[in-house]
């Protein structure tokens, strides 16, 4: 059955290639033959002789004769060039292409008969040695982790208020590179242990991982809750400084990181990453222009001193004015998804959760699929 289908497909392919060629050749053969260039040349020569005779007899003046001579000579040269062109018929080209097409198709079929194997069964992806599915299934650690996840899910169905199980599940999902699953599990842990700063920090960190390293408004909300519980927590201090950095407050972020470094014991596990961020902030401060992610231009020393002398209400009024200007810019350019994120974060700093939610809702229609899932997750958190 396969070979019958193959032969029919070969015939159909040859027909689709050759039929248009023969149709064009037939059309060309049925078209009226063009006038021979040689005959035209004789006519033009006769016209030149008549032109000389008319000039001698006075029927044409010199200017008229020269103009007519130029036109006749132009046509004469054109006919001479056409006479020199090759007159190879189209039938030869069509025949050659037809033979070449048949040879190529037959050679392809012969090559498959020698090297192919139509009866070879399918090779499922899970049986391929180098596939991710096979490597995961061959890993004893992965199999053990998957078994633990299944067991924990079964346990949580019976005891959904077990905070320790949710914490363990989040850790397993993190090892499996399942960011969404990890964030969901750590969220449950944080909800069941709202007074545990570690739960808040880990949950906030999972939201940052879910946002590809961005301190999202939802993560900022969780981190501020953790800061209220344990303001000296290194993780809370680092991520709050990172939020400042991503908002364009590089100087403030660097000062916070330096303070954290001074308070950390030598050999603390977070010092390597902390110092890497400090170097990055120092490099940014050495640039001529402000970072592109800045919400507002960096303030001068005089401006900072002036702000420091303001009352709390005056400072808040100034911040609201800056946020208002950012809001106006975003309404003029609603496709700037990153700008909506910054605006939502600014509203969270002001404690205006409804406006932060509105900013994220405005970002959603312009975000790609990955960012839309992230926005949906943050909105779920902020709406609680």
C-alpha positions as CSV (number, residue, x, y, z in Angstrom):
1,X,0.0,0.0,0.0
2,X,2.8,2.4,0.8
3,X,4.6,1.8,-2.5
4,X,1.4,2.4,-4.4
5,X,0.9,5.7,-2.6
6,X,4.6,6.6,-3.3
7,X,4.2,6.0,-7.0
8,X,1.0,8.0,-7.2
9,X,2.6,10.9,-5.3
10,X,5.6,10.8,-7.7
11,X,3.3,10.9,-10.8
12,X,1.4,13.8,-9.3
13,X,4.6,15.7,-8.5
14,X,5.8,15.2,-12.1
15,X,2.5,16.3,-13.6
16,X,2.3,19.5,-11.5
17,X,5.8,20.5,-12.6
18,X,5.5,19.6,-16.3
19,X,2.0,20.5,-17.3
20,X,2.5,24.3,-16.8
21,X,5.7,24.0,-18.9
22,X,3.9,22.3,-21.8
23,X,1.0,24.7,-21.6
24,X,3.3,27.7,-21.9
25,X,5.1,26.1,-24.8
26,X,1.8,25.5,-26.6
27,X,0.7,29.1,-26.0
28,X,4.0,30.3,-27.5
29,X,3.7,28.0,-30.6
30,X,0.1,29.1,-31.3
31,X,1.0,32.8,-31.1
32,X,1.5,34.6,-34.5
33,X,5.1,34.6,-35.6
34,X,6.8,38.0,-35.4
35,X,7.9,39.8,-38.5
36,X,11.4,38.8,-39.6
37,X,14.1,41.4,-38.6
38,X,15.8,41.0,-41.9
39,X,12.8,42.1,-43.8
40,X,12.5,45.2,-41.6
41,X,16.1,46.2,-42.4
42,X,15.4,46.1,-46.1
43,X,12.4,48.4,-45.6
44,X,14.4,50.9,-43.6
45,X,17.1,51.0,-46.2
46,X,14.5,51.8,-48.9
47,X,13.1,54.6,-46.7
48,X,16.6,56.1,-46.4
49,X,17.0,56.1,-50.2
50,X,13.5,57.7,-50.6
51,X,14.5,60.3,-47.9
52,X,17.6,61.3,-49.9
53,X,15.6,61.6,-53.1
54,X,13.0,63.8,-51.4
55,X,15.8,66.0,-50.1
56,X,17.4,66.4,-53.5
57,X,14.0,67.2,-55.1
58,X,13.3,69.9,-52.5
59,X,10.2,68.2,-51.0
60,X,12.0,68.2,-47.6
61,X,14.3,70.8,-46.1
62,X,17.5,69.9,-44.3
63,X,16.1,70.0,-40.8
64,X,13.2,67.7,-41.6
65,X,15.4,65.3,-43.5
66,X,17.8,65.0,-40.6
67,X,15.1,64.3,-38.1
68,X,13.5,61.6,-40.3
69,X,17.0,60.1,-41.0
70,X,17.7,59.8,-37.2
71,X,14.4,58.0,-36.6
72,X,14.9,55.6,-39.5
73,X,18.5,54.9,-38.4
74,X,17.3,54.2,-34.8
75,X,14.8,51.6,-36.0
76,X,17.4,50.1,-38.4
77,X,19.9,49.6,-35.5
78,X,17.2,48.0,-33.4
79,X,16.2,45.5,-36.1
80,X,19.9,44.7,-36.7
81,X,20.3,43.9,-32.9
82,X,17.2,41.7,-33.0
83,X,18.5,39.8,-36.0
84,X,21.8,39.0,-34.1
85,X,19.9,37.5,-31.1
86,X,19.9,33.6,-30.8
87,X,16.7,32.1,-32.0
88,X,16.7,28.8,-30.0
89,X,13.2,27.4,-29.8
90,X,11.3,27.1,-26.5
91,X,10.7,23.4,-27.2
92,X,14.3,22.6,-26.4
93,X,14.2,24.3,-23.0
94,X,10.9,22.7,-22.1
95,X,12.1,19.2,-23.1
96,X,15.3,19.7,-21.1
97,X,13.5,20.8,-18.0
98,X,11.0,17.9,-18.3
99,X,13.8,15.4,-18.5
100,X,15.7,17.0,-15.6
101,X,12.6,17.0,-13.4
102,X,11.9,13.4,-14.0
103,X,15.5,12.4,-13.4
104,X,15.6,14.3,-10.0
105,X,12.4,12.8,-8.8
106,X,13.4,9.2,-9.8
107,X,16.8,9.7,-8.3
108,X,15.2,10.8,-5.0
109,X,13.0,7.7,-5.0
110,X,16.0,5.5,-5.7
111,X,18.0,7.1,-2.9
112,X,15.1,6.4,-0.5
113,X,14.9,2.8,-1.6
114,X,18.6,2.3,-0.8
115,X,18.7,4.2,2.5
116,X,15.2,4.5,3.8
117,X,13.0,2.1,5.8
118,X,9.3,2.7,5.4
119,X,8.4,-0.1,7.8
120,X,10.5,1.3,10.7
121,X,8.3,1.9,13.7
122,X,8.0,5.2,15.6
123,X,10.6,6.1,18.1
124,X,8.7,7.6,21.1
125,X,10.3,10.7,22.8
126,X,10.4,9.0,26.2
127,X,12.6,6.3,24.7
128,X,15.2,8.7,23.2
129,X,18.4,8.6,25.2
130,X,19.1,12.3,25.2
131,X,15.5,13.7,25.6
132,X,14.7,15.7,28.8
133,X,11.9,13.2,29.6
134,X,14.3,10.3,29.5
135,X,17.0,12.0,31.5
136,X,14.5,13.1,34.2
137,X,13.1,9.6,34.4
138,X,16.6,8.1,34.6
139,X,17.6,10.3,37.5
140,X,17.1,8.6,40.8
141,X,17.0,12.0,42.6
142,X,14.3,13.3,40.3
143,X,12.2,10.1,40.8
144,X,12.6,10.4,44.5
145,X,11.6,14.1,44.4
146,X,8.5,13.4,42.3
147,X,7.5,10.7,44.7
148,X,7.9,13.1,47.7
149,X,5.8,15.7,45.9
150,X,3.0,13.2,45.2
151,X,3.1,12.1,48.9
152,X,3.0,15.6,50.2
153,X,0.1,16.5,47.9
154,X,-1.8,13.5,49.3
155,X,-1.0,14.6,52.9
156,X,-2.1,18.2,52.2
157,X,-5.4,17.0,50.9
158,X,-6.1,15.5,54.3
159,X,-4.4,18.3,56.3
160,X,-4.4,21.5,54.3
161,X,-3.4,23.6,57.4
162,X,-0.1,21.9,57.8
163,X,2.4,24.8,57.3
164,X,5.4,22.6,57.5
165,X,4.2,20.4,54.6
166,X,3.5,23.5,52.5
167,X,7.1,24.7,53.2
168,X,8.5,21.3,52.2
169,X,6.4,21.2,49.1
170,X,7.6,24.7,48.0
171,X,11.2,23.6,48.5
172,X,10.6,20.5,46.3
173,X,9.0,22.6,43.6
174,X,12.0,24.9,43.7
175,X,14.4,22.1,43.2
176,X,12.2,20.9,40.3
177,X,12.4,24.5,38.7
178,X,8.6,24.8,39.0
179,X,8.4,28.5,39.9
180,X,4.6,28.7,39.8
181,X,4.2,25.7,42.0
182,X,6.8,26.9,44.5
183,X,5.2,30.4,44.7
184,X,1.8,28.8,45.4
185,X,3.2,26.5,48.1
186,X,5.2,29.3,49.8
187,X,2.1,31.5,49.7
188,X,0.1,28.8,51.6
189,X,3.0,28.6,54.1
190,X,3.0,32.4,54.6
191,X,-0.8,32.5,55.0
192,X,-0.7,29.8,57.7
193,X,2.3,31.4,59.5
194,X,1.7,35.1,59.1
195,X,4.0,35.9,62.0
196,X,7.0,34.0,60.7
197,X,9.4,36.4,59.0
198,X,11.2,33.5,57.3
199,X,8.0,32.5,55.6
200,X,7.4,36.0,54.4
201,X,10.9,36.4,53.1
202,X,10.9,33.0,51.3
203,X,7.5,33.8,49.8
204,X,8.6,37.2,48.6
205,X,11.7,35.7,47.1
206,X,9.6,33.1,45.2
207,X,7.5,36.0,43.8
208,X,10.7,37.7,42.7
209,X,11.9,34.5,41.0
210,X,8.4,34.3,39.3
211,X,9.0,37.8,38.0
212,X,12.4,37.0,36.6
213,X,14.3,38.9,39.3
214,X,11.9,41.9,39.4
215,X,10.7,43.0,42.9
216,X,7.0,43.1,41.9
217,X,4.3,45.1,43.8
218,X,3.1,41.8,45.3
219,X,6.6,40.9,46.4
220,X,7.1,44.4,47.8
221,X,3.9,44.1,49.9
222,X,5.1,40.8,51.4
223,X,8.6,42.1,52.1
224,X,7.2,45.1,53.9
225,X,5.1,42.8,56.1
226,X,8.3,40.9,56.9
227,X,10.1,44.1,57.7
228,X,7.5,45.0,60.2
229,X,8.0,41.6,61.9
230,X,11.8,41.5,61.7
231,X,13.4,44.7,60.3
232,X,17.0,43.5,60.7
233,X,16.4,40.3,58.7
234,X,19.2,40.2,56.0
235,X,16.9,38.9,53.3
236,X,14.3,41.6,53.9
237,X,16.9,44.3,53.9
238,X,18.5,43.0,50.7
239,X,15.3,42.7,48.7
240,X,14.0,46.1,49.9
241,X,17.3,47.6,48.7
242,X,16.9,45.7,45.4
243,X,13.4,47.3,45.0
244,X,15.0,50.7,45.5
245,X,17.6,49.9,42.9
246,X,15.1,48.7,40.3
247,X,13.0,51.9,41.0
248,X,16.1,54.0,40.0
249,X,17.1,54.9,43.6
250,X,20.6,53.5,43.1
251,X,22.2,55.7,45.8
252,X,19.7,54.7,48.4
253,X,20.0,51.0,47.4
254,X,23.8,51.1,47.6
255,X,23.6,52.8,51.1
256,X,21.3,50.0,52.3
257,X,23.5,47.3,50.9
258,X,26.6,48.8,52.5
259,X,24.8,49.0,55.8
260,X,23.8,45.3,55.5
261,X,27.4,44.4,54.7
262,X,28.6,46.2,57.8
263,X,26.1,44.3,59.9
264,X,26.9,40.9,58.4
265,X,29.5,38.6,60.0
266,X,32.5,37.7,57.8
267,X,31.7,34.6,55.8
268,X,28.0,35.1,55.8
269,X,26.5,33.1,52.9
270,X,24.8,36.1,51.3
271,X,27.9,38.4,51.2
272,X,29.0,37.2,47.7
273,X,25.7,38.1,46.1
274,X,25.4,41.3,48.1
275,X,28.8,42.5,47.0
276,X,28.0,41.7,43.4
277,X,24.9,44.0,43.6
278,X,27.0,46.7,45.3
279,X,29.6,46.6,42.5
280,X,26.8,46.9,39.9
281,X,25.3,49.9,41.8
282,X,28.7,51.6,41.9
283,X,29.1,51.1,38.2
284,X,25.7,52.6,37.5
285,X,26.5,55.6,39.7
286,X,29.6,56.2,37.6
287,X,27.5,56.5,34.4
288,X,26.7,59.9,32.9
289,X,23.0,59.3,32.4
290,X,20.5,57.9,34.9
291,X,19.4,54.2,34.6
292,X,16.6,53.7,32.1
293,X,14.5,52.0,34.8
294,X,14.4,55.1,37.0
295,X,11.0,56.3,38.0
296,X,12.3,59.9,38.3
297,X,15.7,61.6,37.8
298,X,18.2,61.3,40.7
299,X,17.9,64.0,43.2
300,X,20.8,66.4,43.9
301,X,22.3,66.9,47.4
302,X,20.4,70.2,47.7
303,X,17.1,68.5,46.8
304,X,17.7,65.7,49.3
305,X,18.5,68.2,52.0
306,X,15.4,70.1,51.2
307,X,13.3,67.0,51.3
308,X,14.9,66.1,54.6
309,X,13.7,69.4,56.1
310,X,10.2,68.8,54.9
311,X,7.5,67.5,57.1
312,X,6.1,64.1,56.5
313,X,3.0,65.5,54.9
314,X,5.1,67.7,52.6
315,X,7.2,64.7,51.6
316,X,4.2,62.6,50.8
317,X,2.7,65.5,48.7
318,X,5.9,65.7,46.8
319,X,6.0,61.9,46.2
320,X,2.3,62.0,45.1
321,X,3.2,64.7,42.6
322,X,6.0,62.6,41.1
323,X,3.7,59.5,40.9
324,X,1.0,61.7,39.3
325,X,3.5,62.7,36.6
326,X,4.4,59.1,36.0
327,X,0.7,58.3,35.8
328,X,0.2,60.9,33.1
329,X,3.2,59.5,31.1
330,X,1.7,56.0,31.3
331,X,-1.7,57.2,30.1
332,X,0.1,58.8,27.1
333,X,2.1,55.6,26.4
334,X,-0.1,52.7,27.7
335,X,2.0,50.0,25.9
336,X,4.9,50.5,28.3
337,X,4.4,47.4,30.5
338,X,7.5,48.0,32.5
339,X,6.3,51.5,33.3
340,X,3.0,50.2,34.6
341,X,5.0,47.9,36.9
342,X,7.0,50.8,38.2
343,X,3.8,52.8,38.7
344,X,2.2,49.9,40.7
345,X,5.3,49.7,42.8
346,X,5.2,53.5,43.5
347,X,1.6,53.2,44.6
348,X,2.5,50.4,47.0
349,X,5.1,52.7,48.5
350,X,2.3,55.2,49.1
351,X,0.2,52.5,50.5
352,X,-2.5,52.9,47.8
353,X,-3.3,49.3,47.0
354,X,-6.3,50.0,44.8
355,X,-4.3,52.2,42.5
356,X,-1.5,49.6,42.4
357,X,-4.1,47.0,41.3
358,X,-5.4,49.4,38.6
359,X,-1.9,49.9,37.3
360,X,-1.4,46.2,36.9
361,X,-4.7,45.8,35.3
362,X,-3.7,48.5,32.7
363,X,-0.5,46.5,32.0
364,X,-2.2,43.2,31.4
365,X,-3.6,43.9,27.9
366,X,-0.1,44.9,26.6
367,X,1.9,42.1,28.2
368,X,3.0,38.8,26.6
369,X,1.7,35.5,27.8
370,X,4.5,35.0,30.4
371,X,4.0,38.4,31.9
372,X,0.2,38.0,31.9
373,X,0.5,35.0,34.1
374,X,2.8,36.9,36.4
375,X,0.3,39.9,36.6
376,X,-2.6,37.5,37.3
377,X,-0.7,36.0,40.2
378,X,0.2,39.5,41.6
379,X,-3.4,40.7,41.3
380,X,-4.6,37.6,43.2
381,X,-2.3,38.5,46.0
382,X,-3.1,42.2,46.1
383,X,-6.8,41.7,46.0
384,X,-6.8,39.6,49.2
